[in-house]
């Protein structure tokens, strides 16, 4: 059945509400079968008052996990990795349990503890400790292995950044290249994603970008400009920089079958239910909307930026929406409304 037309007025209302809830600015871009819609509210920079633009670069956070999953699934297509093999076959003795497989890692079913739970208990001070730090993947995995695992391998879904740090280690071991090189060779260059960069460990966002502001844990305290950071605490789990246009191109291409074989895309879309409206596949989320449509993509929450990047099953309509604040549940919840406006149209 044909999709309802996007509700642009509704989309604008969502972004306006996100700003009243505390985001300095918000942007959204819909690419719908060749037609583009762009909506913005508020500012990219609190110090200059510069308006936010739908073309601004931003930190995508965990949308990076979809990039890492695509690289590993392409390696599976090339018979260079077996998704059901133990991670330890490729990275001897990395993990304490030979039964943790590559598929467990990509589906957040490994049970590996998420080291960021300890890192960011205090949002601002935790961020200030790591914002200029450079970690190795091994250091991050070692932090996770200090804590008990959350479940037996494959027994349950439990979201953990550690899984996609392991994915980064796998990519580098299997290809002999950095994740940067593999993102560029397999995704960024073929799709001509001109705004998409992996600059780790550089702390700056090149070109035109929206500043990102971390909301403090204590109400009423000043927002913290979190724009410049290494994101070394996340790397292959969260350090990509991109734009709304590029993320729409990426998810449209992925879901349109341009990045993976049908078989591998089907494996990426084998979902575990997370809650009443969302499920997780391999580095891919599915959100079930009120109008009966399911959309596929990923969310991101990195200091200063909330991202929703989703597309229809055939990839013909995609939306990316960003609010340039984080640690603000109200903004995160409101921003989920962009999916209803973009895909379900007017109520
Ligand atoms: C599962 C998530 C939500 S968390 C995960 C990843 N982001 C992180 O792990 C960073 C967490 C700290 C971010 C920080 N929060 C705190 O410090 C809280 N004390 C803030 O809001 O700026 C990402 O991105 N994912 C989101 C995802 O996949 O949607």
Short mmCIF file of C-alpha atoms and ligand atoms in Angstrom, two decimals:
data_model
loop_
_atom_site.label_atom_id
_atom_site.label_comp_id
_atom_site.label_asym_id
_atom_site.label_seq_id
_atom_site.Cartn_x
_atom_site.Cartn_y
_atom_site.Cartn_z
CA UNK A 1 0.00 0.00 0.00
CA UNK A 2 1.19 3.52 -0.75
CA UNK A 3 2.60 5.43 2.19
CA UNK A 4 0.63 8.40 3.51
CA UNK A 5 2.19 11.74 2.52
CA UNK A 6 4.62 13.00 5.19
CA UNK A 7 3.04 15.40 7.70
CA UNK A 8 5.47 18.33 7.46
CA UNK A 9 3.43 20.55 9.78
CA UNK A 10 3.48 17.73 12.32
CA UNK A 11 7.23 17.35 11.87
CA UNK A 12 7.71 21.07 12.49
CA UNK A 13 5.60 20.82 15.65
CA UNK A 14 7.79 17.95 16.93
CA UNK A 15 10.97 20.00 16.41
CA UNK A 16 9.38 23.10 17.95
CA UNK A 17 8.45 21.03 21.01
CA UNK A 18 11.97 19.57 21.25
CA UNK A 19 13.30 23.13 21.44
CA UNK A 20 10.82 24.11 24.13
CA UNK A 21 11.88 20.95 26.01
CA UNK A 22 15.48 22.20 26.09
CA UNK A 23 17.20 21.50 22.78
CA UNK A 24 18.97 24.61 21.42
CA UNK A 25 18.04 23.40 17.94
CA UNK A 26 16.61 20.52 15.92
CA UNK A 27 16.64 19.49 12.27
CA UNK A 28 14.89 16.90 10.11
CA UNK A 29 15.23 15.82 6.49
CA UNK A 30 12.94 13.44 4.64
CA UNK A 31 13.99 11.94 1.30
CA UNK A 32 10.88 10.45 -0.26
CA UNK A 33 11.42 8.75 -3.60
CA UNK A 34 13.26 11.77 -5.02
CA UNK A 35 11.40 14.50 -3.13
CA UNK A 36 13.24 16.18 -0.24
CA UNK A 37 11.63 17.94 2.75
CA UNK A 38 13.72 19.85 5.31
CA UNK A 39 12.56 21.35 8.61
CA UNK A 40 14.64 23.19 11.20
CA UNK A 41 14.04 24.92 14.52
CA UNK A 42 16.43 26.86 16.80
CA UNK A 43 20.17 27.33 16.73
CA UNK A 44 23.35 25.45 15.88
CA UNK A 45 25.45 27.66 18.16
CA UNK A 46 24.28 29.23 21.43
CA UNK A 47 27.24 31.65 21.54
CA UNK A 48 26.62 33.21 18.11
CA UNK A 49 22.90 32.47 17.71
CA UNK A 50 23.58 30.97 14.27
CA UNK A 51 20.48 29.12 13.05
CA UNK A 52 20.71 25.33 12.72
CA UNK A 53 20.66 24.10 9.12
CA UNK A 54 19.45 20.76 7.78
CA UNK A 55 22.87 20.57 6.07
CA UNK A 56 24.84 20.77 9.33
CA UNK A 57 27.18 17.93 10.24
CA UNK A 58 26.70 16.28 13.64
CA UNK A 59 27.92 13.31 15.68
CA UNK A 60 25.70 10.31 14.92
CA UNK A 61 26.52 8.25 18.04
CA UNK A 62 25.28 4.68 17.78
CA UNK A 63 24.08 5.03 14.20
CA UNK A 64 27.79 4.15 13.77
CA UNK A 65 26.82 0.60 14.79
CA UNK A 66 24.93 0.18 11.50
CA UNK A 67 28.10 1.15 9.59
CA UNK A 68 30.17 -1.41 11.53
CA UNK A 69 27.51 -4.10 11.04
CA UNK A 70 27.42 -3.46 7.26
CA UNK A 71 31.20 -3.89 7.00
CA UNK A 72 31.11 -7.22 8.90
CA UNK A 73 28.11 -8.46 6.92
CA UNK A 74 29.91 -7.60 3.66
CA UNK A 75 32.87 -9.64 4.96
CA UNK A 76 30.40 -12.47 5.59
CA UNK A 77 29.19 -12.10 1.99
CA UNK A 78 32.86 -12.43 0.95
CA UNK A 79 33.18 -15.61 3.09
CA UNK A 80 35.86 -13.88 5.18
CA UNK A 81 33.96 -14.28 8.43
CA UNK A 82 31.42 -16.80 9.71
CA UNK A 83 28.73 -15.05 11.76
CA UNK A 84 28.22 -18.20 13.83
CA UNK A 85 31.90 -18.69 14.59
CA UNK A 86 33.25 -17.75 18.01
CA UNK A 87 34.79 -14.26 18.15
CA UNK A 88 37.83 -15.96 19.69
CA UNK A 89 38.48 -17.85 16.44
CA UNK A 90 39.47 -14.52 14.89
CA UNK A 91 40.68 -12.78 18.06
CA UNK A 92 42.24 -15.58 20.16
CA UNK A 93 41.57 -15.31 23.89
CA UNK A 94 39.95 -11.86 23.58
CA UNK A 95 36.75 -12.97 25.31
CA UNK A 96 36.40 -15.21 28.38
CA UNK A 97 33.96 -17.51 26.61
CA UNK A 98 34.53 -19.30 23.31
CA UNK A 99 30.79 -19.62 22.83
CA UNK A 100 30.30 -15.88 22.18
CA UNK A 101 29.81 -15.65 18.41
CA UNK A 102 30.06 -12.78 15.94
CA UNK A 103 26.27 -12.87 15.57
CA UNK A 104 25.80 -12.58 19.35
CA UNK A 105 27.98 -9.45 19.30
CA UNK A 106 26.14 -7.75 16.39
CA UNK A 107 22.75 -8.51 17.97
CA UNK A 108 23.64 -7.36 21.54
CA UNK A 109 23.14 -10.93 22.75
CA UNK A 110 26.71 -11.63 23.92
CA UNK A 111 26.13 -10.70 27.57
CA UNK A 112 29.24 -8.50 27.56
CA UNK A 113 28.88 -5.71 30.13
CA UNK A 114 28.61 -2.12 28.83
CA UNK A 115 31.60 -0.22 30.26
CA UNK A 116 29.86 3.12 29.53
CA UNK A 117 27.39 2.43 32.34
CA UNK A 118 30.24 3.15 34.78
CA UNK A 119 31.91 5.79 32.60
CA UNK A 120 28.89 8.13 32.44
CA UNK A 121 27.13 7.57 35.78
CA UNK A 122 27.76 11.28 36.35
CA UNK A 123 27.00 12.74 32.93
CA UNK A 124 29.11 15.92 32.87
CA UNK A 125 32.07 14.87 35.03
CA UNK A 126 32.16 11.46 33.33
CA UNK A 127 32.24 13.20 29.95
CA UNK A 128 34.94 15.69 31.01
CA UNK A 129 37.17 12.78 32.16
CA UNK A 130 37.10 11.06 28.74
CA UNK A 131 36.37 13.83 26.21
CA UNK A 132 40.04 14.28 25.24
CA UNK A 133 41.18 10.73 26.02
CA UNK A 134 42.33 8.22 23.41
CA UNK A 135 41.59 4.57 24.23
CA UNK A 136 42.64 1.42 22.44
CA UNK A 137 39.88 -1.08 21.66
CA UNK A 138 41.63 -3.49 24.04
CA UNK A 139 41.45 -0.98 26.91
CA UNK A 140 37.69 -0.59 26.40
CA UNK A 141 37.12 -4.37 26.27
CA UNK A 142 39.25 -4.76 29.42
CA UNK A 143 36.96 -2.25 31.22
CA UNK A 144 33.96 -4.40 30.24
CA UNK A 145 35.58 -7.69 31.30
CA UNK A 146 36.05 -6.35 34.82
CA UNK A 147 32.29 -6.71 35.34
CA UNK A 148 30.09 -9.82 35.30
CA UNK A 149 28.34 -10.60 32.04
CA UNK A 150 24.63 -9.78 31.87
CA UNK A 151 23.52 -13.09 30.32
CA UNK A 152 24.79 -16.34 28.88
CA UNK A 153 25.82 -15.98 25.22
CA UNK A 154 22.71 -15.85 23.03
CA UNK A 155 20.32 -16.14 25.98
CA UNK A 156 18.99 -12.56 25.92
CA UNK A 157 19.19 -9.12 24.30
CA UNK A 158 21.17 -6.65 26.39
CA UNK A 159 22.42 -3.51 24.63
CA UNK A 160 26.14 -2.97 25.14
CA UNK A 161 28.62 -0.65 23.44
CA UNK A 162 31.26 -3.28 24.18
CA UNK A 163 29.77 -5.44 21.41
CA UNK A 164 30.57 -2.88 18.73
CA UNK A 165 34.03 -2.23 20.09
CA UNK A 166 34.57 -5.98 19.56
CA UNK A 167 33.09 -5.47 16.06
CA UNK A 168 35.76 -2.82 15.41
CA UNK A 169 38.49 -5.22 16.54
CA UNK A 170 37.06 -7.90 14.22
CA UNK A 171 36.98 -5.51 11.24
CA UNK A 172 40.61 -4.49 11.78
CA UNK A 173 41.81 -8.09 12.28
CA UNK A 174 39.89 -9.51 9.30
CA UNK A 175 40.85 -6.74 6.83
CA UNK A 176 44.21 -5.48 8.12
CA UNK A 177 42.75 -1.98 7.76
CA UNK A 178 41.36 0.61 10.20
CA UNK A 179 37.58 0.91 10.52
CA UNK A 180 38.02 4.37 8.94
CA UNK A 181 39.45 2.79 5.78
CA UNK A 182 36.74 0.13 5.68
CA UNK A 183 33.91 2.66 6.19
CA UNK A 184 35.42 4.78 3.37
CA UNK A 185 36.02 1.89 0.95
CA UNK A 186 32.75 0.04 1.48
CA UNK A 187 30.19 2.75 2.34
CA UNK A 188 31.29 6.40 2.24
CA UNK A 189 33.00 6.46 -1.18
CA UNK A 190 30.65 4.11 -3.07
CA UNK A 191 27.60 6.09 -1.83
CA UNK A 192 29.39 9.46 -2.18
CA UNK A 193 28.57 10.43 1.41
CA UNK A 194 30.42 13.74 1.25
CA UNK A 195 29.48 14.85 4.77
CA UNK A 196 30.34 11.53 6.43
CA UNK A 197 33.67 11.28 8.24
CA UNK A 198 35.53 9.12 10.70
CA UNK A 199 38.17 11.44 12.17
CA UNK A 200 38.96 9.61 15.45
CA UNK A 201 40.96 10.60 17.48
CA UNK A 202 40.65 14.21 16.21
CA UNK A 203 38.23 16.17 18.40
CA UNK A 204 36.89 18.66 15.83
CA UNK A 205 34.04 18.46 13.34
CA UNK A 206 35.29 19.81 9.99
CA UNK A 207 33.24 22.19 7.84
CA UNK A 208 29.79 23.40 8.82
CA UNK A 209 28.30 21.68 11.87
CA UNK A 210 25.82 22.09 14.70
CA UNK A 211 27.30 22.45 18.20
CA UNK A 212 26.09 19.72 20.57
CA UNK A 213 25.09 20.53 24.13
CA UNK A 214 25.11 18.08 27.03
CA UNK A 215 22.28 18.68 29.51
CA UNK A 216 23.63 18.44 33.10
CA UNK A 217 22.11 15.96 35.53
CA UNK A 218 21.10 18.82 37.86
CA UNK A 219 18.11 20.80 36.57
CA UNK A 220 18.81 24.46 35.94
CA UNK A 221 22.56 24.10 35.42
CA UNK A 222 24.07 25.54 32.22
CA UNK A 223 24.24 23.33 29.11
CA UNK A 224 27.80 22.09 28.41
CA UNK A 225 29.15 22.55 24.86
CA UNK A 226 30.19 18.93 24.14
CA UNK A 227 30.93 19.42 20.44
CA UNK A 228 34.69 18.79 20.58
CA UNK A 229 35.59 15.33 21.81
CA UNK A 230 37.60 12.34 20.56
CA UNK A 231 34.62 9.94 21.04
CA UNK A 232 37.42 7.45 21.68
CA UNK A 233 35.22 5.88 24.36
CA UNK A 234 33.03 4.61 21.49
CA UNK A 235 34.99 4.54 18.16
CA UNK A 236 33.37 1.75 16.01
CA UNK A 237 30.38 1.89 18.40
CA UNK A 238 29.73 5.62 18.05
CA UNK A 239 32.31 7.96 16.49
CA UNK A 240 30.99 8.62 12.95
CA UNK A 241 30.19 12.21 11.90
CA UNK A 242 27.55 12.67 9.20
CA UNK A 243 24.58 14.72 7.95
CA UNK A 244 20.86 14.10 7.54
CA UNK A 245 21.26 13.82 3.77
CA UNK A 246 24.02 11.23 4.06
CA UNK A 247 22.25 9.07 6.66
CA UNK A 248 19.13 9.04 4.48
CA UNK A 249 21.29 7.95 1.54
CA UNK A 250 22.95 5.26 3.67
CA UNK A 251 19.76 3.66 5.03
CA UNK A 252 17.97 3.96 1.68
CA UNK A 253 20.88 2.16 0.01
CA UNK A 254 21.10 -0.47 2.75
CA UNK A 255 17.38 -1.26 2.75
CA UNK A 256 17.23 -0.95 -1.02
CA UNK A 257 19.65 -3.90 -1.22
CA UNK A 258 22.63 -1.93 -2.53
CA UNK A 259 25.13 -2.74 0.25
CA UNK A 260 24.49 -6.42 1.11
CA UNK A 261 23.27 -9.60 -0.56
CA UNK A 262 19.61 -10.43 0.02
CA UNK A 263 20.67 -13.25 2.34
CA UNK A 264 22.89 -11.06 4.51
CA UNK A 265 20.30 -8.22 4.65
CA UNK A 266 17.75 -10.83 5.77
CA UNK A 267 20.14 -11.87 8.55
CA UNK A 268 20.56 -8.21 9.56
CA UNK A 269 16.75 -8.03 9.76
CA UNK A 270 16.28 -11.09 11.99
CA UNK A 271 14.90 -9.14 14.96
CA UNK A 272 14.77 -9.74 18.70
CA UNK A 273 11.89 -7.86 20.33
CA UNK A 274 13.16 -5.17 22.73
CA UNK A 275 9.86 -3.60 23.82
CA UNK A 276 6.31 -3.15 22.53
CA UNK A 277 7.36 -0.98 19.59
CA UNK A 278 11.02 -1.79 18.94
CA UNK A 279 13.23 -4.72 18.01
CA UNK A 280 16.95 -5.19 17.30
CA UNK A 281 18.56 -7.16 14.47
CA UNK A 282 22.27 -7.03 13.67
CA UNK A 283 23.31 -3.37 14.12
CA UNK A 284 19.80 -2.39 13.00
CA UNK A 285 16.68 -1.31 14.85
CA UNK A 286 13.07 -1.83 13.78
CA UNK A 287 10.39 0.53 15.08
CA UNK A 288 6.73 -0.44 14.71
CA UNK A 289 4.65 2.72 14.21
CA UNK A 290 1.07 3.45 15.24
CA UNK A 291 -0.18 3.25 11.63
CA UNK A 292 1.06 -0.34 11.20
CA UNK A 293 4.20 0.60 9.26
CA UNK A 294 7.59 -0.70 10.47
CA UNK A 295 10.72 1.34 9.80
CA UNK A 296 14.36 0.32 9.94
CA UNK A 297 17.50 2.22 11.02
CA UNK A 298 19.22 3.26 14.21
CA UNK A 299 19.15 5.85 16.97
CA UNK A 300 22.08 7.70 18.46
CA UNK A 301 22.72 9.34 21.82
CA UNK A 302 26.18 10.88 22.12
CA UNK A 303 27.08 13.87 24.25
CA UNK A 304 25.30 16.80 22.62
CA UNK A 305 23.31 14.97 19.96
CA UNK A 306 20.16 12.77 19.67
CA UNK A 307 19.65 11.17 16.28
CA UNK A 308 16.80 9.18 14.71
CA UNK A 309 17.68 7.75 11.28
CA UNK A 310 15.09 5.36 9.78
CA UNK A 311 13.70 4.25 6.40
CA UNK A 312 10.89 2.12 4.99
CA UNK A 313 11.57 -1.57 4.30
CA UNK A 314 12.27 -0.81 0.63
CA UNK A 315 14.36 2.26 1.47
CA UNK A 316 12.29 4.58 -0.73
CA UNK A 317 11.44 6.96 2.08
CA UNK A 318 14.02 7.88 4.77
CA UNK A 319 14.07 10.42 7.56
CA UNK A 320 16.93 11.66 9.72
CA UNK A 321 16.20 13.97 12.63
CA UNK A 322 18.63 15.43 15.15
CA UNK A 323 18.30 17.50 18.32
CA UNK A 324 21.56 19.12 19.43
CA UNK A 325 21.28 18.19 23.06
CA UNK A 326 21.46 14.93 25.02
CA UNK A 327 20.83 13.61 28.54
CA UNK A 328 17.34 15.09 28.26
CA UNK A 329 14.67 12.35 28.31
CA UNK A 330 11.93 14.82 27.35
CA UNK A 331 13.71 15.79 24.13
CA UNK A 332 14.52 12.14 23.28
CA UNK A 333 10.88 11.12 23.75
CA UNK A 334 9.48 14.06 21.76
CA UNK A 335 11.90 13.46 18.90
CA UNK A 336 10.54 9.92 18.41
CA UNK A 337 7.46 11.69 17.02
CA UNK A 338 9.39 12.51 13.82
CA UNK A 339 8.86 8.89 12.76
CA UNK A 340 5.07 9.13 13.06
CA UNK A 341 5.03 12.43 11.11
CA UNK A 342 7.41 11.18 8.43
CA UNK A 343 5.82 7.79 7.76
CA UNK A 344 2.25 7.80 9.13
CA UNK A 345 1.36 11.31 7.92
CA UNK A 346 -1.43 13.38 9.41
CA UNK A 347 -3.39 11.58 12.17
C1 LIG B 1 21.03 2.85 23.57
C2 LIG B 1 21.46 4.31 23.55
C3 LIG B 1 20.36 5.22 24.09
S1 LIG B 1 22.96 4.49 24.51
C4 LIG B 1 24.01 4.00 23.21
C5 LIG B 1 25.10 4.94 22.76
N1 LIG B 1 25.42 6.04 23.60
C6 LIG B 1 26.11 5.87 24.73
O1 LIG B 1 26.41 4.77 25.17
C7 LIG B 1 26.44 7.15 25.47
C8 LIG B 1 25.73 7.14 26.77
C9 LIG B 1 26.01 8.40 27.53
C10 LIG B 1 25.41 9.59 26.84
C11 LIG B 1 25.08 10.68 27.85
N2 LIG B 1 24.25 10.18 28.93
C12 LIG B 1 24.70 10.14 30.21
O2 LIG B 1 25.81 10.52 30.53
C13 LIG B 1 23.74 9.58 31.22
N3 LIG B 1 24.32 9.62 32.58
C14 LIG B 1 24.30 11.77 27.12
O3 LIG B 1 23.05 11.69 27.12
O4 LIG B 1 24.97 12.62 26.52
C15 LIG B 1 24.21 5.29 21.62
O5 LIG B 1 24.23 6.17 20.84
N4 LIG B 1 23.26 4.37 21.98
C16 LIG B 1 21.90 4.76 22.16
C17 LIG B 1 21.04 4.17 21.03
O6 LIG B 1 21.48 3.18 20.43
O7 LIG B 1 19.95 4.75 20.82
#
